[in-house]
Tab-separated table of C-alpha atoms in Angstrom:
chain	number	residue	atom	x	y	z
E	1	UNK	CA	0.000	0.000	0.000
E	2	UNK	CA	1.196	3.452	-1.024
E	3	UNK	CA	-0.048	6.611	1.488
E	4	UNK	CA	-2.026	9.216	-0.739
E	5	UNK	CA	-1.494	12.614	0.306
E	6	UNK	CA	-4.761	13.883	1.109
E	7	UNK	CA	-4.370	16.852	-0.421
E	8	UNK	CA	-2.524	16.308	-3.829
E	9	UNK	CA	-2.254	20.344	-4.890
E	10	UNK	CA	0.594	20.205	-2.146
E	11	UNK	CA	3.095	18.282	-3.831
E	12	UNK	CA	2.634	20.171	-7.655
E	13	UNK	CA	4.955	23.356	-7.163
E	14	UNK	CA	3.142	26.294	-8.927
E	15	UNK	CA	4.593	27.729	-11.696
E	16	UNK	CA	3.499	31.283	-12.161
E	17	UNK	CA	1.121	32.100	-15.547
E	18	UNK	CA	3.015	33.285	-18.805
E	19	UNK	CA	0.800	36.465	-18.313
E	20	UNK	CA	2.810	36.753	-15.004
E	21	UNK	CA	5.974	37.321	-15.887
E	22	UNK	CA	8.072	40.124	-18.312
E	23	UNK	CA	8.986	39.362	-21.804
E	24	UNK	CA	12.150	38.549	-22.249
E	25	UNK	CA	13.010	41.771	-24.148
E	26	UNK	CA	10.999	45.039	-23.812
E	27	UNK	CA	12.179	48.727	-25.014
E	28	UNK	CA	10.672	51.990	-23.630
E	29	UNK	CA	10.307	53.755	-27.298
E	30	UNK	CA	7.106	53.080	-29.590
E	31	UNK	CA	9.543	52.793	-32.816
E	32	UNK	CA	11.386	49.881	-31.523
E	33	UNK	CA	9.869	46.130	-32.450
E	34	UNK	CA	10.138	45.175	-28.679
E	35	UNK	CA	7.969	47.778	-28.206
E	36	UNK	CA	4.710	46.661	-25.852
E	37	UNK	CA	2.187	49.425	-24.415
E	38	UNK	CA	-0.082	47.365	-22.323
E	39	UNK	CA	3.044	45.493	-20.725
E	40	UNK	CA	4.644	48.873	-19.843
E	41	UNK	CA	1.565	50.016	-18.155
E	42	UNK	CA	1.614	47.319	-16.003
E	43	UNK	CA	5.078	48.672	-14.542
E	44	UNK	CA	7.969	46.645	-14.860
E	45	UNK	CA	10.906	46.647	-12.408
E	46	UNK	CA	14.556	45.777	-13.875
E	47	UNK	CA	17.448	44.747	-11.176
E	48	UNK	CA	20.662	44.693	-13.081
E	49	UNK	CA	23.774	43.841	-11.457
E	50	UNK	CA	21.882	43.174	-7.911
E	51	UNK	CA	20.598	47.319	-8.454
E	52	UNK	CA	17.082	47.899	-8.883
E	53	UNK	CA	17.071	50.312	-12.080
E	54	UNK	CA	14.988	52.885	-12.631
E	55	UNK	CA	16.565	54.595	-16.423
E	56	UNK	CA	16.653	51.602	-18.105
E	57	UNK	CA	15.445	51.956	-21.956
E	58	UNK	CA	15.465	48.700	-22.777
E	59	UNK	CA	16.310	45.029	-22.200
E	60	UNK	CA	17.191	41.450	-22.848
E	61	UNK	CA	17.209	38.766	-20.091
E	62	UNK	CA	18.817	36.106	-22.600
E	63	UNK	CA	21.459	37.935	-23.180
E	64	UNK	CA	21.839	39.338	-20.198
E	65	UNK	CA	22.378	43.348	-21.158
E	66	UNK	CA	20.258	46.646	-20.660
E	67	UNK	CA	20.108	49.912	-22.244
E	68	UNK	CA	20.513	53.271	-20.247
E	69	UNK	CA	20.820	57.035	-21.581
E	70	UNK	CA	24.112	58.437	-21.803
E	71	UNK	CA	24.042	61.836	-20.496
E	72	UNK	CA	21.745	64.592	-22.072
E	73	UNK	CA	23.128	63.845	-26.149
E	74	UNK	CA	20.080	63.304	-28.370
E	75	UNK	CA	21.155	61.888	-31.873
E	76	UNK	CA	20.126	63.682	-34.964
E	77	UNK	CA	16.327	62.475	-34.584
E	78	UNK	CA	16.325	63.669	-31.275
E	79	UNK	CA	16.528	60.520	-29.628
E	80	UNK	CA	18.756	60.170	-26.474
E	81	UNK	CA	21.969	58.265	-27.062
E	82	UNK	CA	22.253	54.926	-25.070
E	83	UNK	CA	24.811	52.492	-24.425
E	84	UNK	CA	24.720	48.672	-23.833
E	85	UNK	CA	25.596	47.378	-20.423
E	86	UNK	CA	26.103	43.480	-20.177
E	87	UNK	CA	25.663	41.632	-16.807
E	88	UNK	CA	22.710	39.777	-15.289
E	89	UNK	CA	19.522	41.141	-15.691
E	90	UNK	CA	15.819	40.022	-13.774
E	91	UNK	CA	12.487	41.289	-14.354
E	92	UNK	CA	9.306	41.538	-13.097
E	93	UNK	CA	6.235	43.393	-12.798
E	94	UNK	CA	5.575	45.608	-9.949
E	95	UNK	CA	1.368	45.212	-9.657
E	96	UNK	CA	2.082	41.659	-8.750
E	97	UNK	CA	3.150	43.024	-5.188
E	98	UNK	CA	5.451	42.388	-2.860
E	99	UNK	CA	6.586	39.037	-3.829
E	100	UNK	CA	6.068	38.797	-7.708
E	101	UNK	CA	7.588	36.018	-10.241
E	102	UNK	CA	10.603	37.478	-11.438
E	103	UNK	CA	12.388	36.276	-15.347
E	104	UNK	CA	15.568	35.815	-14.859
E	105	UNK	CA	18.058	33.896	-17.137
């Protein structure tokens, strides 16, 4: 005889929804393909390098790099410059509260 555990939804770990999580890329400007309104509206919170970001422009948690402004230069469309920072990178979104599923590579 084998014990059942009476209540079998203990043993299953739960693995949070797709809808739960970040997209593994995401930029901040509508003319970039990684582009995602209703995603950025939810509020997403980027900790790079253990440092909870706040300027980041965009992402990828694959390849572990982010995207920040550099200074005040704009290019010649007006854009602000950025440069490419590589290290680890997590993500999650912040109306999930306190203790939301975070992507991570």
């Amino acid at each position: 005889m084998t014990e059942e555990p009476e209540n079998p939804a203990e043993n299953t770990q739960t693995q949070p929804a797709a809808n739960d999580v970040p997209p593994d890329r995401l930029a901040i400007h509508p003319s970039s393909p990684h582009f995602d309104a209703d995603k950025l509206r939810r509020g997403v919170g980027i900790r790079f390098k253990d440092t909870v970001r706040t300027n980041i422009e965009e992402y990828c948690i694959s390849e572990g790099w982010v995207r920040v402004q550099a200074g005040k230069s704009l290019d010649r469309k007006g854009n602000p410059l950025t440069i490419k920072l590589n290290g680890p990178v997590e993500a999650w979104y912040e109306d999930l509260g306190d203790n939301p599923p975070v992507a991570k590579a």
